[in-house]
Each structure stands twice: as C-alpha cells, then as structure tokens.
Coordinates of C-alpha atoms in Angstrom, one line a residue:
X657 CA -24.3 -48.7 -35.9
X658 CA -27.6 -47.6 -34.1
X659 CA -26.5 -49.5 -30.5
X660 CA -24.0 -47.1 -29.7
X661 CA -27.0 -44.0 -30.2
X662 CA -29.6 -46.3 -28.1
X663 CA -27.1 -46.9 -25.3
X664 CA -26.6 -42.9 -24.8
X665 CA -30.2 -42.2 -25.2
X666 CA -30.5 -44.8 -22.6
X667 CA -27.8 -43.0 -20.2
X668 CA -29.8 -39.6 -21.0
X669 CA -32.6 -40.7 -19.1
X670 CA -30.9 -42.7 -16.6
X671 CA -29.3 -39.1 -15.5
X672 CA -32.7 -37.6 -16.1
X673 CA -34.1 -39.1 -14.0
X674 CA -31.7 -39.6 -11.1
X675 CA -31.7 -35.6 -11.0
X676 CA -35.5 -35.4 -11.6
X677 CA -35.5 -37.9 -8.1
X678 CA -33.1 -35.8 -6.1
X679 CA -34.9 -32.7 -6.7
X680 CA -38.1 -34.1 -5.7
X681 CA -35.9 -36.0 -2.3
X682 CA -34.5 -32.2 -2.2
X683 CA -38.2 -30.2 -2.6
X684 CA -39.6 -32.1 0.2
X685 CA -37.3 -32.3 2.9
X686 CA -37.4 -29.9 5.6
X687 CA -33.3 -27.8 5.8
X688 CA -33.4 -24.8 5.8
X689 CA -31.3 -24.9 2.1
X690 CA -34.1 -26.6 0.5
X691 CA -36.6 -23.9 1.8
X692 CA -34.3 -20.7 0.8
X693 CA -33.3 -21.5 -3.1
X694 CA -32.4 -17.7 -3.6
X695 CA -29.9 -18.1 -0.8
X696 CA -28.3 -20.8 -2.0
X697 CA -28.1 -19.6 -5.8
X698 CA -26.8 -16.1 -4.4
X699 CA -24.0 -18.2 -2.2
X700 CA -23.0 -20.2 -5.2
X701 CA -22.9 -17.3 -7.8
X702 CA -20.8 -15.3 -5.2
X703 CA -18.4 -18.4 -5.4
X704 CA -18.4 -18.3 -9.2
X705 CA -17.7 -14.5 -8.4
X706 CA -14.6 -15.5 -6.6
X707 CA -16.1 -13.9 -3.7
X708 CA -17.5 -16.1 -0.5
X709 CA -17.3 -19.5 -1.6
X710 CA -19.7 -23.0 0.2
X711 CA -17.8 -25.8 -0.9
X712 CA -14.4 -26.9 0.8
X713 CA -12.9 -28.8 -1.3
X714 CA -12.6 -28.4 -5.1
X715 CA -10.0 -31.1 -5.7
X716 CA -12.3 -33.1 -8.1
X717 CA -12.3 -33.0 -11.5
X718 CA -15.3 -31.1 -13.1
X719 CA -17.1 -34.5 -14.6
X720 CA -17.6 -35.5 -11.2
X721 CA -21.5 -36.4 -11.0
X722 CA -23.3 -34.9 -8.3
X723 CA -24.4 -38.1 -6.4
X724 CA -20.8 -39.1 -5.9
X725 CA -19.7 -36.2 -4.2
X726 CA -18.3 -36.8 -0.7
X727 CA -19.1 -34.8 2.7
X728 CA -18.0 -31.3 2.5
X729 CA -18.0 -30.6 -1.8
X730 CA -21.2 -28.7 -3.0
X731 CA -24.1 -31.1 -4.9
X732 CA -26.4 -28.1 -5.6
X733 CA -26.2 -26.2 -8.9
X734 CA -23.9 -29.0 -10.1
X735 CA -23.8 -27.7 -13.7
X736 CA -22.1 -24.2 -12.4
X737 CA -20.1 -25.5 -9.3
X738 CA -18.7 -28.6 -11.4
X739 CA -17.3 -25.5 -14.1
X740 CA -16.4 -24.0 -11.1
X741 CA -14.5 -26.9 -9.6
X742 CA -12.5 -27.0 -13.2
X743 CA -10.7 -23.9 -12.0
X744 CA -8.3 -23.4 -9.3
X745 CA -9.0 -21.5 -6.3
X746 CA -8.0 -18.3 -6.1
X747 CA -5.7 -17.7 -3.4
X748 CA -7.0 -16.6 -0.7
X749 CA -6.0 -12.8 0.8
X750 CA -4.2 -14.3 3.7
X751 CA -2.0 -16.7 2.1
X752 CA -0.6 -13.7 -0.7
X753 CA 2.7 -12.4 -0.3
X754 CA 3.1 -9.3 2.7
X755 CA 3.8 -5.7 1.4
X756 CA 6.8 -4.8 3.4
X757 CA 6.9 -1.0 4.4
X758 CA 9.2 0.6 6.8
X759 CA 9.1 3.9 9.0
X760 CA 12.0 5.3 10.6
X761 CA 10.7 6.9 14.2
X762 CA 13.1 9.1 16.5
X763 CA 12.1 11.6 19.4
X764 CA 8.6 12.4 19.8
X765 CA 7.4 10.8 16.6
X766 CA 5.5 8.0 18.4
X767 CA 2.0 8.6 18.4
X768 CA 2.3 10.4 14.3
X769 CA 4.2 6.7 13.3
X770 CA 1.3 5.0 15.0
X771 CA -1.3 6.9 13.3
X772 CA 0.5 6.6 9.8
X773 CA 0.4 2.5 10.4
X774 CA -3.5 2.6 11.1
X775 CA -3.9 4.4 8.3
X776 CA -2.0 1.8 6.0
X777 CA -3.8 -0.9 7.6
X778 CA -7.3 0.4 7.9
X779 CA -7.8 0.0 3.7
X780 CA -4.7 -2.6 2.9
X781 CA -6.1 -5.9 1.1
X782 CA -2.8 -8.1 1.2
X783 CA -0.9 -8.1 5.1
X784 CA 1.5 -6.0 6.0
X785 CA 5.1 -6.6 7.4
X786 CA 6.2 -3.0 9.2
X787 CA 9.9 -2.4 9.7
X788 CA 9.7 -0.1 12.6
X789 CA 13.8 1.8 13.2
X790 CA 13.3 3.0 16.3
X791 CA 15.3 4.8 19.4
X792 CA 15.4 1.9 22.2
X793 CA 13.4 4.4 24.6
X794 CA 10.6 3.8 22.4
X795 CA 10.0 -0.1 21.7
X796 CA 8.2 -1.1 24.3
X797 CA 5.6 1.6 23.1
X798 CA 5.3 0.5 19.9
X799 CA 4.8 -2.9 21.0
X800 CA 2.0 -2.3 23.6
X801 CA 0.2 0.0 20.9
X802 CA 0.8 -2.7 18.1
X803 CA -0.1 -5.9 20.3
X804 CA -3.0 -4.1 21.6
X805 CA -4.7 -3.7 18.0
X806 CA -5.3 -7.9 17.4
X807 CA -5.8 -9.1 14.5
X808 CA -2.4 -10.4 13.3
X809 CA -3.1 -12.2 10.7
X810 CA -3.5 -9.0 8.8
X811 CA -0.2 -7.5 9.9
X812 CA 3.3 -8.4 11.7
X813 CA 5.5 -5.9 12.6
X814 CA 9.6 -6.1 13.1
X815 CA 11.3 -3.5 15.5
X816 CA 15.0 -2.8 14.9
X817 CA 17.2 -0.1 16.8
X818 CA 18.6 2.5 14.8
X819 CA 22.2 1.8 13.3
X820 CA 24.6 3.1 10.9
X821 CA 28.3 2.0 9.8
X822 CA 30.0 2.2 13.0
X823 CA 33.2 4.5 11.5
X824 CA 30.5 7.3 10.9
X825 CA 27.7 6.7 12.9
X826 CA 27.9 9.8 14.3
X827 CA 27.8 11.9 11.3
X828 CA 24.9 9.9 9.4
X829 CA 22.9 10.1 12.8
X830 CA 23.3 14.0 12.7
X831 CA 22.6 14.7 8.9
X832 CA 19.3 16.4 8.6
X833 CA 16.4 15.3 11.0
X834 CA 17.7 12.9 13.9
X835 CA 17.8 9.2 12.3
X836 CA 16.1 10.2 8.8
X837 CA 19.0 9.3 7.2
X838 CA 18.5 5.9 7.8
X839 CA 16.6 4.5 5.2
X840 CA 19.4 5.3 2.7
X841 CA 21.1 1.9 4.3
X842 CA 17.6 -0.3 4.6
X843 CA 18.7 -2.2 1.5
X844 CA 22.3 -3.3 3.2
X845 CA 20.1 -4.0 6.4
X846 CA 17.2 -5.6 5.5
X847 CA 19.0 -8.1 3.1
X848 CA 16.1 -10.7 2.8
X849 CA 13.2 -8.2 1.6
X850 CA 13.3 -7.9 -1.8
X851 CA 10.7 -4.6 -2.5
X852 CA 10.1 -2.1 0.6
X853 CA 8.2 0.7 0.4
X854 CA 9.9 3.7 2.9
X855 CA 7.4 6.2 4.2
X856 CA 7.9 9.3 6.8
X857 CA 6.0 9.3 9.6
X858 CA 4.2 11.9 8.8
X859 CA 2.4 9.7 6.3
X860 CA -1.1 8.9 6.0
X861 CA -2.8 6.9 3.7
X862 CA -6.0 7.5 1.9
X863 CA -6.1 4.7 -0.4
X864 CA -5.0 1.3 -0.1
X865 CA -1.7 0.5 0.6
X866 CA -1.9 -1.7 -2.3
X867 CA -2.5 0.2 -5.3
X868 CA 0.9 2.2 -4.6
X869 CA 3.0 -1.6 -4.3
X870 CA 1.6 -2.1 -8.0
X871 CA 3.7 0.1 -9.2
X872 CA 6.2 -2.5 -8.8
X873 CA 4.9 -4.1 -11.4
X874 CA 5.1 -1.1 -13.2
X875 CA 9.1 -0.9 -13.2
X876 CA 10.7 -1.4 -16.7
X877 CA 13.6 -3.5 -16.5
X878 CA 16.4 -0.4 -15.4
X879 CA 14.1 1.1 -12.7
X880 CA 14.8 0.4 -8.7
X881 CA 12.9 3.0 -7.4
X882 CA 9.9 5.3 -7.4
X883 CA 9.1 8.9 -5.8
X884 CA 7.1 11.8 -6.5
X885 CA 8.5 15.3 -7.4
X886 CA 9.6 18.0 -5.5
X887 CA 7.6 20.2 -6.6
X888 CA 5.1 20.6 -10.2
X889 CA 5.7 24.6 -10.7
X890 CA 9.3 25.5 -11.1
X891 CA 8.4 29.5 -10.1
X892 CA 8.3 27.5 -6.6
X893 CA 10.4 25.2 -6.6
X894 CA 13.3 24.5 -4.0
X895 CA 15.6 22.8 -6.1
X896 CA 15.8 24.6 -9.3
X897 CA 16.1 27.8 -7.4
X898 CA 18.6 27.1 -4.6
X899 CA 20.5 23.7 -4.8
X900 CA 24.3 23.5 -4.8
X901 CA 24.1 20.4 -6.0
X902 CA 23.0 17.7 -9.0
X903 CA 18.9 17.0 -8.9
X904 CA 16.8 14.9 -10.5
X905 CA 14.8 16.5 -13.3
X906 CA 13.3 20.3 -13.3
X907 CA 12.5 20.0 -9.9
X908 CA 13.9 17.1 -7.9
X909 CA 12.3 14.6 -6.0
X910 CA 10.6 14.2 -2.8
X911 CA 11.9 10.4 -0.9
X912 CA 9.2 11.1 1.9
X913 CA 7.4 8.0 0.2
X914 CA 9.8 5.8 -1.7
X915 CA 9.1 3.0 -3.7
X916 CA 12.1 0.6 -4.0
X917 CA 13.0 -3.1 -5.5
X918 CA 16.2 -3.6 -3.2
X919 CA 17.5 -6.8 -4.8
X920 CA 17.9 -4.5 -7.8
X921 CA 19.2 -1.9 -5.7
X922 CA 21.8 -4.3 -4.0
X923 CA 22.9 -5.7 -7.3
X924 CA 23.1 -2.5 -9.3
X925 CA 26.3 -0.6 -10.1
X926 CA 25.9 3.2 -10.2
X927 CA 27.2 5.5 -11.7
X928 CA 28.7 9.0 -10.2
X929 CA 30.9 11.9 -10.3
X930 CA 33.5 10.4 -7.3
X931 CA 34.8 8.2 -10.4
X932 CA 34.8 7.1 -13.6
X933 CA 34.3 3.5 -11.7
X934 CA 30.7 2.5 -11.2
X935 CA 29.7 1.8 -7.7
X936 CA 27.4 -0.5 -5.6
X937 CA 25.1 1.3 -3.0
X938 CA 26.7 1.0 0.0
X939 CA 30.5 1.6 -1.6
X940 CA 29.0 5.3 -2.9
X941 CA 27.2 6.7 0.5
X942 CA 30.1 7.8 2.4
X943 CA 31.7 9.1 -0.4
X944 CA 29.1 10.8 -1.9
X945 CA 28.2 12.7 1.5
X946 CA 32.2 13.6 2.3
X947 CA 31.3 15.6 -1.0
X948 CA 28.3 17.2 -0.8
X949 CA 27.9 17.7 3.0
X950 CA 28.7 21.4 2.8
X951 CA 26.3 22.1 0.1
X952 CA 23.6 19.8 0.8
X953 CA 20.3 20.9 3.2
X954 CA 18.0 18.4 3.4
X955 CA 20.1 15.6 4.4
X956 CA 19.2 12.3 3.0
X957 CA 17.0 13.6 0.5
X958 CA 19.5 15.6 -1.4
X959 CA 21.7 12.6 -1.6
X960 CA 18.9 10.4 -3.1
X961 CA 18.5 13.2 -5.8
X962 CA 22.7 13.4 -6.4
X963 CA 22.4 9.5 -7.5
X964 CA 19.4 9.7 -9.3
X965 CA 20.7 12.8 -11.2
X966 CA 23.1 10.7 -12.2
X967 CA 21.2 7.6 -13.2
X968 CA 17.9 8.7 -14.3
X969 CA 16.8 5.8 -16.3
X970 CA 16.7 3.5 -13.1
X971 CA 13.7 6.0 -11.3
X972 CA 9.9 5.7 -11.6
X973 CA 8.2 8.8 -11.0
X974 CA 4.8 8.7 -10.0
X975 CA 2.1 11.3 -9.9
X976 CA 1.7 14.1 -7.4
X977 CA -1.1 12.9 -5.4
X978 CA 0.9 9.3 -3.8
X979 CA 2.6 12.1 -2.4
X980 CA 0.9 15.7 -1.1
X981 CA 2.3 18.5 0.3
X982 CA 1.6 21.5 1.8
X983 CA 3.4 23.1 -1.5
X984 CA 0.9 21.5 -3.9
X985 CA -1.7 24.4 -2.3
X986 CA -0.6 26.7 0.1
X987 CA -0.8 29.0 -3.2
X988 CA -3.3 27.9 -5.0
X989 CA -3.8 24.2 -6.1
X990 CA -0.8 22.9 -8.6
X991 CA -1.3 19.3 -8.7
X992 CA -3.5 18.3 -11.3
X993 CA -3.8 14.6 -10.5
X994 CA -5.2 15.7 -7.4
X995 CA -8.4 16.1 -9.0
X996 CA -9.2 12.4 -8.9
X997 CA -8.5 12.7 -5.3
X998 CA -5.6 12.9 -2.6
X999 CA -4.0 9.0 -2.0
X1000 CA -1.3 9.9 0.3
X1001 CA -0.9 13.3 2.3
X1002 CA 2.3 14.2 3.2
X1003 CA 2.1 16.1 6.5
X1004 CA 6.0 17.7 5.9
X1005 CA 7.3 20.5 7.9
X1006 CA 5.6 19.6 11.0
X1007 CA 1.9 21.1 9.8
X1008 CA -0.1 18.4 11.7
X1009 CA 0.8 19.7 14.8
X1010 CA 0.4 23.4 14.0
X1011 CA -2.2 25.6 12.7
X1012 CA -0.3 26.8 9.7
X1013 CA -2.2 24.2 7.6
X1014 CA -5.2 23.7 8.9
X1015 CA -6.8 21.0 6.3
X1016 CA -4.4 18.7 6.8
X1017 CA -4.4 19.1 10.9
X1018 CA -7.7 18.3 10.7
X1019 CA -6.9 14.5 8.5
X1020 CA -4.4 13.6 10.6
X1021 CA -6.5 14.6 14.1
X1022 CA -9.2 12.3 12.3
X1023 CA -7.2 9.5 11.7
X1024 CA -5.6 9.6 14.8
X1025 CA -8.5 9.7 17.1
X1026 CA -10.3 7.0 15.1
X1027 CA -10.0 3.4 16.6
X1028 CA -10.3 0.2 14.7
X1029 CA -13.6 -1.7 15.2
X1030 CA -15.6 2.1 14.7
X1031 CA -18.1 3.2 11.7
X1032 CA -15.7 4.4 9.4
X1033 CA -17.9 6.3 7.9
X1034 CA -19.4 8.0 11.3
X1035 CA -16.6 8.0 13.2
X1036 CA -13.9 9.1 10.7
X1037 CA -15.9 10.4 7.6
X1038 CA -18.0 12.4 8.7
X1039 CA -16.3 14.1 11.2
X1040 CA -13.4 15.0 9.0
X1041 CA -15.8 16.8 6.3
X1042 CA -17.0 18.5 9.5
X1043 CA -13.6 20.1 10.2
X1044 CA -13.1 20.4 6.9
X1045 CA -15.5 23.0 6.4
X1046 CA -14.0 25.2 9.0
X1047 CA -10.5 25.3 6.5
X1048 CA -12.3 27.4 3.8
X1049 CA -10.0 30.1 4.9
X1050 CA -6.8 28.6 3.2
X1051 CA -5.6 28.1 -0.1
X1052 CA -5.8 24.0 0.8
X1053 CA -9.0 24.2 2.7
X1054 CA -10.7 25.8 -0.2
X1055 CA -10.6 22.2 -2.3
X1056 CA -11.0 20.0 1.2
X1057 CA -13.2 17.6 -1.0
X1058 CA -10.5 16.7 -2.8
X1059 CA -8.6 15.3 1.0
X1060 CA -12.4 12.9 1.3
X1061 CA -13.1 12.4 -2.1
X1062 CA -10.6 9.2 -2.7
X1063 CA -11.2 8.5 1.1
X1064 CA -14.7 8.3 0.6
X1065 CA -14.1 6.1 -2.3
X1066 CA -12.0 3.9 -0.1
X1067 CA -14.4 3.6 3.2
X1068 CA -16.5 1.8 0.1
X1069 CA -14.3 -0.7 -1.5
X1070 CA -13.7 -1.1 2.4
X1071 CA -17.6 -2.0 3.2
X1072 CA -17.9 -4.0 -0.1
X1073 CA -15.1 -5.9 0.7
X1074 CA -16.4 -6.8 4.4
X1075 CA -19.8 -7.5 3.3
X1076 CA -18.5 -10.1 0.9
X1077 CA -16.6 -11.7 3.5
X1078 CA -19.9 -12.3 5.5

C-alpha cells in the first residue's frame, strides 16, 4: 500500500527538479526573454486577458508538460499558459461576423455619405459591409474615395444603382427626397443579409457602430425593427399635431437610423387597414402608398409609421440619443438620455451645411476634414471643442459637451484598444 505513495513522491521530485534545471538553463543564457521577466509575465497575463496573446498554437491539452512542447507553443509560465491552453481561443476581431449597414446617396450627397462611413469606421470593433444605393453618376466616386482608404480587412463595401418595381418606379423615385424611399425595399433586395442597419447620410457616429447592432440581441421574439422617436415633447411634436394619417405611439418615429432583422421582416405577415388579410412586406407598399399618398409628407417615413401603427409589438424603440436632432435642442434640451452623451447626431434638415445650427456644423466639419491615420485626439478632438465654444449662442451650443462627451469616451476605448494590439 505504501509503493504507490513512494512512486509519486518519487515523480514529485523528478518534476522538481527538471524545472529547478530549466530555470537555472533559462537564468543563464543570454535572449533577451530571459533578461526581461516583467515583459514576458506582462505578455502572458495580457494573453490570459484575452488581449495580445505569444503562443500560436493552443491545440494541446492543458497537461501537456512544458519540456514537450514543440516550436511555436509557449514553455514559460507553464502553470498559467497550460490553464490557458484548456480554453479555446477567442475568436479573433477579424474572423466575427460583418455589421452590414446601408446608405442610400442621390444628388450632391457624396462627400456627407463619405463622411458618415468614416465615422462608422473610425470607432467599429467587428468589419463592416456598406451597401452603398447610389445614382450611376456617382460610383466611380465612391470607389476612388473607398479604395483610397486601405485597410480592407476592416471594411468591404457593395455599390448597387438605385431601383424600384419597374410598374412604379417613377412614383417611388419621386416620394419625398430623390431616392429616400428606397430603403423601404432593401429587405426584397438585399435577400441574403439577414440584419441591416439603414442610416441617412446625414449620419454620424459618435460611438461604435457596434453597441447600436446589439440591440439585435435585444429584440424579443415579435420585434423586426428599431428607431428612435419623433420627437420626446408632444407640445412639439410633428406628428401628434399635424398628421393625416396612423403614427406610431404619441409621437411617431424617426427611420433616419433603422435597425432591422430582414429575415423576420421577409417572413412576417402584417397586418393593415387595406384588408382584413394580413400581408407580406413587399405585397403592402404599393397599396399602402395608393392610400396615403395625398395625406402623407415625409414620404417613406410616414409609411414606416402607418405599418408600425398597426403592428406595434414587432418595433424596438431605442432611446433618443442613437438618434439626435436638431428638435431635441433648438428649444432647450428635451432628451434626457443625452446626458450620458450624444451616440449618433442626426444632421436632418440640411443643418450641416448651414449656419442655422451651428453645433452640429461644426461635428460634421470635424469629422469630415479629419483623415484616417491622424491623432484623433489632436486632430479631431480638440479642434471640435474649439468650435464648439463659439456655439454658446444657441439653444444646442449651450450643452456642446454633451456632442464630445461620448466622443471623448470613444477616442479612449479607441487608444486602449490599439495599444493592446501592439
């Protein structure tokens, strides 16, 4: 009964002193690994981290003893790096599955589409697939601007013309701004995407493109969709004051960024007030506009709120500030959430070009001018907070901290993330 207890005694300092031997082999030779311990610990913990990992391979199961690892798997820190080795990898950033997000871009809206797309790359984690609709004039702009930027691992981009069912093209193309009505048909043409998130062009992100595709994971099992509302205070609201039609809530919503699982959207019959027969999407468009299209003003929109008026259990409404406007201060701040910061500023009635609103000029001037491979925080940052100052004479440029306070906050994540890559 005692052999058994000898023989493992006997293995315990057999191993004890094979290790004591290779850290006395290690201690005295002269790389550069041996001579900076600190280095090495920090590089391995940072793997343990799931940050910057040294070893290549982590096939091996985690009783592997050191000495019989081959050429290329860590033999350092064994007792961490073999629990490390137990788990998986984690996948790495490149290999996850693309956001997919789509722009429609007609007339002059070039270079305010091109700033929106820097802005959803310049903080995004996972890569992005852009669905560009376009006018054919402007393609080969978009793809000289696009190519131009490089790294494509972290992005691809698709561009399509513009098209709409060819027995009303002409009507659909007309409805509101030139091509915005568009996106109401991206689920019957983009047939192998299954979740899309639609954006104007006058779009720009201030947090990571990320954090708003998580709200996907957010839908309960009716919802297809997610927008923002129209509007917070009903004393001001379009809607409730002055539609001739079915909206969505108090105040309607706002599809300037739009949220959308399309399988579900594809599969899902709708209900309506054509017929006492639920519809699929693209059976309920035409009809639904031959209805409204004397009563309805802002095109596309207005549409989107008609159906979800009618099926209001399959929407996901998100807070105010994945989606501000002008409204939410020319009279004095009304979105709450804002506080925590601004995510996504919604440029709407043309104010980046004009000096009706000068705070949010001034994002959008910053954004555009800023180039990838500059100091965000010198070249974009600081700057902006700059200009900034000289809004104080507006309602929005009163509370400018709260356009660089979740900007801020992302130009950080943005350097911690790069110096863990290092």
């Amino acid at each position: 009964m005692r052999r058994p207890a000898w023989r493992l005694v006997q293995l315990c300092m057999v191993c004890g002193l094979c290790s004591l031997l290779y850290a006395l082999a290690q201690r005295g030779s002269g790389n550069s690994e041996a001579q900076e311990p600190a280095a090495a610990s920090t590089a391995v913990w940072r793997g343990a981290l799931g940050q910057r990992r040294r070893c290549k391979d982590f096939s091996l199961s985690f009783w592997n003893p050191y000495w019989m690892l081959p050429t290329g798997v860590c033999g350092k820190n064994c007792f961490w790096e073999a629990a490390f080795r137990y788990n998986p990898p984690e996948k790495h950033e490149l290999d996850l599955d693309p956001m997919h997000l789509a722009v429609v871009a007609c007339g002059n809206r070039l270079e305010e589409t091109v700033t929106m797309l820097k802005s959803a790359l310049l903080f995004s984690i996972k890569p992005l697939t852009f669905h560009i609709f376009a006018e054919d004039q402007l393609h080969s702009d978009f793809s000289t601007i696009l190519n131009r930027w490089g790294f494509s691992q972290k992005f691809k981009y698709t561009l399509y013309p513009i098209s709409f069912p060819s027995e009303n093209a002409a009507e659909w193309r007309k409805l509101f701004k030139p091509c915005a009505s568009q996106r109401l048909f991206l689920p019957l043409i983009l047939k192998d995407v299954d979740s899309l998130l639609y954006v104007d062009t006058d779009i720009l992100f201030l947090r990571s493109v990320d954090d708003i595709w998580s709200f996907l994971n957010e839908f309960n099992s009716t919802q297809i969709a997610a927008m923002a509302p129209e509007h917070e205070e009903p004393r001001i609201g379009w809607y409730n004051r002055f539609a001739r039609h079915p909206y969505y809530g108090k105040t309607g919503i706002n599809s300037g960024v739009m949220l959308m699982n399309m399988t579900r959207i594809r599969r899902k019959h709708f209900k309506n007030d054509m017929t006492t027969v639920r519809l699929h999407w693209g059976e309920m468009l035409m009809p639904l506009l031959k209805k409204y299209k004397l009563n309805i003003t802002w095109g596309d929109q207005d549409l989107l709120n008609i159906i979800f008026s009618h099926n209001p259990e399959s929407l996901y409404v998100f807070p105010c500030q994945w989606n501000y406007r002008p409204d939410h201060c020319i009279y004095g701040s009304n979105c709450n959430e804002a506080e925590d910061g601004i995510f996504i500023l919604h440029g709407n009635r043309g104010v980046y070009h004009d000096n009706k609103q000068p705070a949010f000029r001034a994002v959008y001037e910053a954004l555009r001018n800023f180039s990838f491979g500059d100091d965000v925080i010198h070249s974009l940052l600081h700057p902006l907070e700059l200009e900034l100052q000289k809004t104080e004479h507006t309602y929005c440029g009163r509370i400018h901290k709260l356009f660089t306070k979740q900007l801020t906050k992302s130009i950080h994540d943005f350097y911690t993330r790069q110096s863990n890559v290092r």
